[in-house]
Coordinates of N, CA and C in Angstrom, one line a residue:
M13 N 0.8 -1.2 0.0 CA 0.0 0.0 0.0 C 0.9 1.3 0.0
R14 N 1.9 1.2 0.8 CA 2.8 2.4 0.8 C 3.5 2.7 -0.5
K15 N 3.8 1.6 -1.2 CA 4.4 1.8 -2.6 C 3.5 2.5 -3.5
F16 N 2.2 2.1 -3.4 CA 1.2 2.8 -4.3 C 1.0 4.3 -3.9
A17 N 1.1 4.6 -2.6 CA 1.0 6.0 -2.1 C 2.2 6.8 -2.6
A18 N 3.4 6.2 -2.5 CA 4.6 6.8 -3.0 C 4.6 7.1 -4.4
L19 N 4.1 6.1 -5.2 CA 4.0 6.2 -6.6 C 3.0 7.3 -7.0
G20 N 1.9 7.3 -6.3 CA 0.9 8.4 -6.5 C 1.5 9.8 -6.3
C21 N 2.2 9.9 -5.2 CA 2.9 11.2 -4.9 C 3.8 11.6 -6.0
L22 N 4.6 10.7 -6.4 CA 5.6 10.9 -7.5 C 4.9 11.4 -8.8
L23 N 3.9 10.7 -9.2 CA 3.1 11.1 -10.4 C 2.5 12.4 -10.2
A24 N 2.0 12.8 -9.0 CA 1.4 14.1 -8.8 C 2.5 15.2 -9.0
L25 N 3.7 14.9 -8.4 CA 4.8 15.9 -8.6 C 5.2 16.1 -10.0
L26 N 5.3 15.0 -10.7 CA 5.7 15.1 -12.2 C 4.6 15.8 -12.9
G27 N 3.4 15.6 -12.6 CA 2.3 16.3 -13.3 C 2.3 17.8 -13.0
A28 N 2.9 18.2 -11.9 CA 2.9 19.6 -11.5 C 4.0 20.4 -12.2
L29 N 5.0 19.7 -12.8 CA 6.1 20.4 -13.4 C 5.5 21.1 -14.7
P30 N 6.0 22.3 -15.1 CA 5.6 22.9 -16.3 C 6.0 22.0 -17.5
A31 N 5.2 22.0 -18.5 CA 5.5 21.1 -19.7 C 6.8 21.5 -20.3
Q32 N 7.2 22.8 -20.3 CA 8.4 23.2 -20.9 C 9.6 22.6 -20.3
A33 N 9.5 22.3 -19.0 CA 10.7 21.8 -18.2 C 10.9 20.3 -18.3
A34 N 9.8 19.6 -18.7 CA 9.9 18.2 -18.6 C 10.9 17.7 -19.6
G35 N 12.0 17.1 -19.0 CA 13.0 16.5 -19.8 C 13.9 17.4 -20.7
L36 N 13.9 18.7 -20.5 CA 14.7 19.6 -21.2 C 16.1 19.5 -20.7
E37 N 17.1 19.1 -21.6 CA 18.5 19.0 -21.2 C 19.3 20.0 -22.1
D38 N 20.4 20.5 -21.5 CA 21.3 21.3 -22.3 C 22.3 20.4 -23.0
V39 N 23.3 21.1 -23.7 CA 24.3 20.4 -24.5 C 25.2 19.6 -23.6
F40 N 25.2 19.7 -22.3 CA 26.1 19.0 -21.4 C 25.3 17.8 -20.8
G41 N 24.0 17.7 -21.1 CA 23.2 16.7 -20.5 C 22.6 17.0 -19.2
K42 N 22.7 18.3 -18.8 CA 22.1 18.8 -17.5 C 20.7 19.2 -17.7
Q43 N 19.8 18.8 -16.7 CA 18.4 19.2 -16.7 C 18.3 20.8 -16.6
V44 N 17.5 21.4 -17.4 CA 17.2 22.8 -17.3 C 16.1 23.1 -16.3
P45 N 16.4 23.8 -15.2 CA 15.5 24.0 -14.1 C 14.4 25.0 -14.3
I46 N 13.7 25.0 -15.4 CA 12.6 25.9 -15.6 C 11.4 25.7 -14.7
G47 N 10.9 26.7 -14.1 CA 9.7 26.6 -13.3 C 10.0 26.0 -11.9
Q48 N 11.2 26.2 -11.4 CA 11.6 25.7 -10.1 C 12.0 26.9 -9.2
G49 N 11.3 28.0 -9.2 CA 11.5 29.0 -8.3 C 12.3 30.2 -8.7
R50 N 12.9 30.2 -9.9 CA 13.6 31.3 -10.4 C 13.0 31.7 -11.8
P51 N 13.0 33.0 -12.1 CA 12.5 33.4 -13.4 C 13.5 33.0 -14.5
T52 N 13.0 32.9 -15.7 CA 13.8 32.4 -16.8 C 13.7 33.3 -18.0
V53 N 14.8 33.5 -18.7 CA 14.8 34.2 -20.0 C 15.2 33.1 -21.0
V54 N 14.4 32.9 -22.0 CA 14.7 32.0 -23.1 C 14.9 32.8 -24.3
L55 N 16.1 32.6 -24.9 CA 16.5 33.3 -26.1 C 16.6 32.2 -27.2
Y56 N 15.8 32.5 -28.3 CA 15.7 31.6 -29.5 C 16.7 32.2 -30.5
A57 N 17.7 31.4 -30.8 CA 18.7 31.8 -31.8 C 19.1 30.7 -32.8
N58 N 19.9 31.1 -33.7 CA 20.5 30.1 -34.7 C 21.8 30.7 -35.1
K59 N 22.5 30.0 -36.0 CA 23.9 30.4 -36.4 C 23.9 31.8 -37.0
G60 N 22.8 32.2 -37.7 CA 22.7 33.5 -38.3 C 22.5 34.7 -37.3
T61 N 22.0 34.4 -36.1 CA 21.8 35.4 -35.1 C 22.8 35.5 -34.0
R62 N 23.9 34.7 -34.2 CA 24.9 34.6 -33.2 C 25.5 35.9 -32.8
D63 N 25.9 36.7 -33.8 CA 26.6 38.0 -33.5 C 25.6 39.0 -32.9
E64 N 24.4 39.0 -33.3 CA 23.4 39.9 -32.7 C 23.2 39.5 -31.3
L65 N 23.1 38.2 -31.0 CA 22.9 37.8 -29.6 C 24.1 38.2 -28.7
R66 N 25.3 38.0 -29.2 CA 26.4 38.3 -28.4 C 26.5 39.8 -28.2
Q67 N 26.1 40.6 -29.2 CA 26.2 42.0 -29.1 C 25.3 42.6 -28.0
H68 N 24.1 42.0 -27.7 CA 23.2 42.5 -26.8 C 22.9 41.7 -25.6
A69 N 23.1 40.4 -25.6 CA 22.6 39.6 -24.5 C 23.4 39.8 -23.2
Y70 N 24.7 40.0 -23.2 CA 25.5 40.2 -22.0 C 25.1 41.4 -21.2
Q71 N 24.9 42.5 -21.8 CA 24.4 43.7 -21.1 C 23.0 43.4 -20.6
F72 N 22.1 42.8 -21.3 CA 20.8 42.5 -20.9 C 20.8 41.6 -19.6
I73 N 21.6 40.6 -19.7 CA 21.7 39.7 -18.5 C 22.3 40.4 -17.3
Y74 N 23.2 41.3 -17.5 CA 23.8 42.1 -16.4 C 22.7 43.0 -15.9
D75 N 21.9 43.6 -16.7 CA 20.8 44.5 -16.3 C 19.7 43.8 -15.4
I76 N 19.5 42.6 -15.7 CA 18.5 41.8 -14.9 C 19.1 41.0 -13.8
R77 N 20.3 41.2 -13.5 CA 21.1 40.4 -12.5 C 20.4 40.3 -11.1
G78 N 19.7 41.4 -10.8 CA 19.0 41.4 -9.5 C 17.9 40.4 -9.4
E79 N 17.4 39.9 -10.5 CA 16.3 38.9 -10.5 C 16.8 37.5 -10.4
K80 N 18.1 37.3 -10.6 CA 18.8 36.0 -10.6 C 18.2 35.0 -11.5
P81 N 18.0 35.4 -12.8 CA 17.3 34.5 -13.7 C 18.1 33.3 -14.2
I82 N 17.4 32.4 -14.7 CA 18.0 31.3 -15.4 C 18.0 31.8 -16.9
V83 N 19.1 31.6 -17.6 CA 19.1 32.0 -19.0 C 19.3 30.8 -19.9
V84 N 18.3 30.6 -20.8 CA 18.3 29.4 -21.6 C 18.4 29.9 -23.1
V85 N 19.5 29.5 -23.8 CA 19.6 29.8 -25.2 C 19.3 28.6 -26.0
R86 N 18.2 28.7 -26.7 CA 17.8 27.5 -27.5 C 18.3 27.8 -28.9
V87 N 19.2 26.9 -29.4 CA 19.9 27.1 -30.7 C 19.2 26.2 -31.7
D88 N 18.7 26.8 -32.7 CA 18.0 26.0 -33.8 C 19.0 25.5 -34.8
L89 N 19.0 24.2 -34.9 CA 20.0 23.5 -35.8 C 19.4 23.0 -37.1
R90 N 18.2 23.6 -37.5 CA 17.6 23.1 -38.7 C 18.5 23.5 -39.9
D91 N 19.3 24.5 -39.8 CA 20.1 25.0 -40.9 C 21.4 24.2 -41.1
V92 N 21.6 23.3 -40.1 CA 22.9 22.5 -40.1 C 22.6 21.1 -40.6
P93 N 23.4 20.7 -41.7 CA 23.2 19.4 -42.2 C 23.3 18.3 -41.2
G94 N 22.6 17.2 -41.2 CA 22.5 16.2 -40.2 C 23.9 15.6 -39.9
L95 N 24.8 15.5 -40.8 CA 26.1 15.0 -40.6 C 26.9 15.9 -39.7
F96 N 26.6 17.2 -39.6 CA 27.4 18.2 -38.9 C 26.7 18.6 -37.6
K97 N 25.6 18.0 -37.2 CA 24.9 18.4 -36.0 C 25.7 18.1 -34.7
G98 N 26.5 17.0 -34.7 CA 27.3 16.7 -33.6 C 28.4 17.8 -33.4
M99 N 29.0 18.2 -34.5 CA 30.0 19.2 -34.5 C 29.4 20.5 -34.0
A100 N 28.2 20.8 -34.4 CA 27.5 22.0 -34.0 C 27.3 22.0 -32.5
K101 N 26.9 20.9 -32.0 CA 26.7 20.8 -30.5 C 28.1 21.1 -29.8
G102 N 29.1 20.6 -30.4 CA 30.5 20.9 -29.8 C 30.8 22.3 -29.8
E103 N 30.4 23.0 -30.9 CA 30.6 24.5 -31.0 C 29.7 25.2 -29.9
I104 N 28.5 24.7 -29.7 CA 27.6 25.3 -28.7 C 28.3 25.1 -27.3
R105 N 28.9 24.0 -27.0 CA 29.5 23.8 -25.7 C 30.7 24.8 -25.6
K106 N 31.4 25.0 -26.6 CA 32.5 25.9 -26.6 C 32.0 27.3 -26.4
S107 N 30.9 27.7 -27.1 CA 30.3 29.0 -26.9 C 29.8 29.2 -25.5
H108 N 29.3 28.1 -24.9 CA 28.8 28.2 -23.5 C 30.0 28.7 -22.6
R109 N 31.1 28.1 -22.7 CA 32.3 28.4 -21.9 C 32.7 29.9 -22.2
E110 N 32.8 30.2 -23.5 CA 33.1 31.6 -23.8 C 32.1 32.6 -23.3
S111 N 30.9 32.3 -23.3 CA 29.8 33.2 -22.8 C 30.0 33.4 -21.3
L112 N 30.3 32.4 -20.6 CA 30.5 32.6 -19.1 C 31.7 33.5 -18.9
E113 N 32.8 33.3 -19.6 CA 33.9 34.2 -19.5 C 33.6 35.7 -19.8
L114 N 32.8 35.9 -20.9 CA 32.4 37.2 -21.3 C 31.5 37.8 -20.2
M115 N 30.6 37.0 -19.6 CA 29.8 37.5 -18.6 C 30.6 37.9 -17.3
R116 N 31.6 37.1 -17.0 CA 32.5 37.5 -15.9 C 33.1 38.8 -16.2
D117 N 33.6 39.0 -17.4 CA 34.2 40.3 -17.8 C 33.3 41.5 -17.7
V118 N 32.0 41.3 -18.0 CA 31.0 42.4 -17.9 C 30.8 42.8 -16.4
F119 N 30.8 41.8 -15.5 CA 30.6 42.1 -14.1 C 31.9 42.8 -13.6
K120 N 33.1 42.4 -14.0 CA 34.3 43.0 -13.6 C 34.4 44.4 -14.1
K121 N 34.0 44.6 -15.4 CA 34.0 46.0 -16.0 C 33.1 46.9 -15.2
H122 N 32.0 46.5 -14.6 CA 31.1 47.3 -13.8 C 31.5 47.3 -12.3
G123 N 32.6 46.7 -12.0 CA 33.1 46.7 -10.6 C 32.2 45.9 -9.7
Q124 N 31.5 44.9 -10.2 CA 30.6 44.1 -9.4 C 31.2 42.7 -9.3
P125 N 31.0 42.1 -8.1 CA 31.4 40.7 -8.0 C 30.6 39.7 -8.9
V126 N 31.3 38.7 -9.4 CA 30.7 37.7 -10.2 C 29.7 36.9 -9.3
P127 N 28.5 36.8 -9.7 CA 27.5 36.0 -8.9 C 27.9 34.6 -8.8
A128 N 27.8 34.0 -7.6 CA 28.1 32.6 -7.4 C 27.3 31.7 -8.2
E129 N 26.1 32.1 -8.6 CA 25.2 31.2 -9.3 C 25.4 31.4 -10.9
L130 N 26.3 32.2 -11.3 CA 26.5 32.4 -12.7 C 26.6 31.1 -13.5
E131 N 27.5 30.2 -13.1 CA 27.7 29.0 -13.9 C 26.4 28.1 -13.9
S132 N 25.7 28.1 -12.9 CA 24.5 27.3 -12.8 C 23.2 28.0 -13.4
S133 N 23.4 29.1 -14.0 CA 22.3 29.9 -14.5 C 22.2 30.0 -16.0
L134 N 23.3 29.5 -16.7 CA 23.3 29.5 -18.2 C 23.2 28.1 -18.8
F135 N 22.2 28.0 -19.6 CA 22.0 26.7 -20.3 C 21.8 26.9 -21.8
M136 N 22.5 26.1 -22.6 CA 22.4 26.2 -24.0 C 21.8 24.8 -24.5
V137 N 20.7 24.9 -25.2 CA 20.0 23.7 -25.7 C 20.1 23.7 -27.2
A138 N 20.5 22.6 -27.7 CA 20.6 22.4 -29.2 C 19.3 21.7 -29.6
D139 N 18.5 22.4 -30.5 CA 17.3 21.9 -31.0 C 17.4 21.5 -32.4
S140 N 17.6 20.2 -32.6 CA 17.9 19.6 -33.9 C 16.8 19.8 -34.9
K141 N 15.6 19.7 -34.5 CA 14.4 19.8 -35.4 C 13.8 21.2 -35.3
G142 N 14.2 22.1 -34.4 CA 13.7 23.4 -34.3 C 12.2 23.5 -33.9
E143 N 11.7 22.5 -33.2 CA 10.3 22.5 -32.8 C 9.9 23.7 -31.9
P144 N 10.7 24.1 -30.9 CA 10.4 25.2 -30.1 C 10.4 26.5 -30.9
H145 N 11.3 26.6 -31.9 CA 11.4 27.8 -32.7 C 10.1 27.9 -33.6
K146 N 9.7 26.8 -34.1 CA 8.5 26.8 -34.9 C 7.3 27.2 -34.1
A147 N 7.3 26.7 -32.8 CA 6.2 27.0 -31.9 C 6.0 28.5 -31.7
V148 N 7.1 29.3 -31.7 CA 7.0 30.7 -31.5 C 7.0 31.5 -32.8
G149 N 6.9 30.8 -34.0 CA 6.7 31.4 -35.3 C 8.0 31.7 -36.0
L150 N 9.1 31.1 -35.6 CA 10.3 31.3 -36.3 C 10.6 30.3 -37.4
Q151 N 10.7 30.7 -38.6 CA 10.9 29.8 -39.7 C 12.4 29.5 -39.8
K152 N 12.7 28.4 -40.5 CA 14.1 28.0 -40.7 C 14.9 29.2 -41.3
G153 N 16.0 29.5 -40.8 CA 16.9 30.6 -41.3 C 16.5 32.0 -40.8
F154 N 15.7 32.1 -39.7 CA 15.2 33.4 -39.2 C 16.4 34.3 -38.9
K155 N 16.2 35.6 -39.0 CA 17.3 36.6 -38.9 C 17.2 37.4 -37.6
Q156 N 16.2 37.1 -36.7 CA 16.0 37.9 -35.5 C 15.9 37.0 -34.3
V157 N 16.7 37.3 -33.2 CA 16.6 36.6 -32.0 C 15.2 36.9 -31.4
F158 N 14.6 35.9 -30.8 CA 13.3 36.0 -30.1 C 13.5 35.7 -28.7
A159 N 12.8 36.3 -27.8 CA 13.0 36.1 -26.3 C 11.6 35.9 -25.6
K160 N 11.7 35.1 -24.6 CA 10.5 34.9 -23.7 C 11.0 35.1 -22.3
V161 N 10.1 35.6 -21.4 CA 10.4 35.6 -20.0 C 9.3 34.7 -19.4
L162 N 9.8 33.8 -18.5 CA 9.0 32.9 -17.8 C 9.0 33.2 -16.3
S163 N 7.9 33.1 -15.6 CA 7.8 33.4 -14.2 C 8.6 32.3 -13.4
P164 N 8.8 32.5 -12.1 CA 9.4 31.5 -11.3 C 8.7 30.1 -11.4
S165 N 7.4 30.1 -11.7 CA 6.7 28.9 -11.8 C 6.7 28.3 -13.2
G166 N 7.3 29.0 -14.2 CA 7.5 28.5 -15.5 C 6.4 29.0 -16.5
Q167 N 5.6 29.9 -16.1 CA 4.5 30.5 -17.0 C 5.1 31.7 -17.8
E168 N 4.7 31.7 -19.1 CA 5.2 32.8 -19.9 C 4.5 34.1 -19.4
V169 N 5.4 35.2 -19.2 CA 4.8 36.5 -18.8 C 5.1 37.6 -19.9
A170 N 6.0 37.3 -20.8 CA 6.3 38.3 -21.9 C 7.1 37.6 -23.0
S171 N 7.0 38.2 -24.2 CA 7.8 37.7 -25.3 C 8.0 38.8 -26.3
G172 N 9.0 38.6 -27.2 CA 9.1 39.6 -28.2 C 10.5 39.5 -28.9
P173 N 10.6 40.2 -30.0 CA 11.9 40.2 -30.7 C 13.0 40.8 -29.8
F174 N 14.2 40.3 -29.9 CA 15.3 40.7 -29.0 C 16.4 41.3 -29.9
P175 N 16.9 42.5 -29.6 CA 16.8 43.2 -28.3 C 15.8 44.3 -28.3
Q176 N 14.9 44.5 -29.3 CA 14.0 45.5 -29.3 C 13.0 45.5 -28.1
S177 N 12.7 44.4 -27.6 CA 11.7 44.3 -26.5 C 12.4 44.1 -25.2
A178 N 13.7 44.3 -25.1 CA 14.5 44.1 -23.9 C 13.9 44.8 -22.7
R179 N 13.5 46.1 -22.9 CA 13.0 46.8 -21.7 C 11.7 46.2 -21.2
K180 N 10.8 45.9 -22.1 CA 9.6 45.2 -21.8 C 9.8 43.9 -21.0
L181 N 10.8 43.1 -21.5 CA 11.1 41.8 -20.9 C 11.6 42.0 -19.5
E182 N 12.5 43.0 -19.4 CA 13.1 43.3 -18.1 C 12.0 43.7 -17.1
Q183 N 11.1 44.6 -17.5 CA 10.0 45.0 -16.6 C 9.1 43.8 -16.2
S184 N 8.8 43.0 -17.2 CA 7.9 41.9 -16.9 C 8.5 40.9 -15.9
M185 N 9.9 40.7 -16.1 CA 10.6 39.8 -15.1 C 10.5 40.4 -13.7
A186 N 10.7 41.7 -13.6 CA 10.7 42.3 -12.2 C 9.3 42.1 -11.6
S187 N 8.2 42.3 -12.4 CA 6.9 42.2 -11.9 C 6.5 40.8 -11.6
A188 N 7.0 39.8 -12.4 CA 6.7 38.4 -12.2 C 7.4 37.9 -10.9
Q189 N 8.6 38.5 -10.6 CA 9.3 38.1 -9.3 C 8.5 38.6 -8.1
R190 N 7.9 39.8 -8.2 CA 7.2 40.3 -7.0 C 5.8 39.6 -6.8
E191 N 5.3 39.0 -7.8 CA 4.0 38.3 -7.6 C 4.3 37.0 -6.8
S192 N 3.3 36.6 -6.0 CA 3.4 35.3 -5.3 C 3.2 34.2 -6.4
P193 N 4.0 33.2 -6.3 CA 3.9 32.1 -7.3 C 2.5 31.4 -7.1
P194 N 1.9 31.0 -8.3 CA 0.6 30.3 -8.2 C 0.8 29.0 -7.5
T195 N -0.3 28.6 -6.9 CA -0.3 27.3 -6.3 C -0.8 26.2 -7.2
R196 N -0.2 25.1 -7.3 CA -0.6 24.0 -8.1 C -1.2 22.9 -7.3
V197 N -2.4 22.6 -7.6 CA -3.1 21.5 -7.0 C -3.6 20.5 -8.1
A198 N -3.2 19.3 -7.9 CA -3.5 18.2 -8.9 C -3.2 18.7 -10.3
G199 N -2.1 19.4 -10.5 CA -1.7 19.8 -11.9 C -2.4 21.0 -12.4
R200 N -3.2 21.6 -11.6 CA -3.9 22.8 -12.0 C -3.4 24.0 -11.2
I201 N -3.3 25.2 -11.9 CA -2.8 26.4 -11.3 C -4.0 27.1 -10.6
R202 N -3.8 27.5 -9.4 CA -4.9 28.3 -8.7 C -4.3 29.6 -8.2

């Protein structure tokens, strides 16, 4: 009887997780902790938007540092031939390390200490089929980074082209942090 009760509790907990977080892993095989108490910024990019993302993302992340967000960069690999997707994932891993170093430099440039949670806050996800990108309306070969802000419970609170909507995204993240998180009962938000 206890085994059934434990199994029931486990299933209820799994049902309460946001659908976006279920099984999402980064290029290092780490689970992405969306909806687990911290707000999240999701940046949808591809190889064509790499320079634009690098030009604007670091300052944006620095500007929202007080919210201690999780940053997820979803890289669309639809433009990469199948034979080279493994190499592309290796490049994304390399880019992850470079991005952490560049973020450290931004904090140092502003005379701020590097947050202890910096390394556990950046996740890069390789999307081979681009399904998440399609879901937000991005066609193969898109030229504009798209961003979403998710509340600490994993609910979308704002989205838009990046960096044009950066101010709106920043404001929505701050307001989502101040709101009390919704309560989930039997997989439903109340």
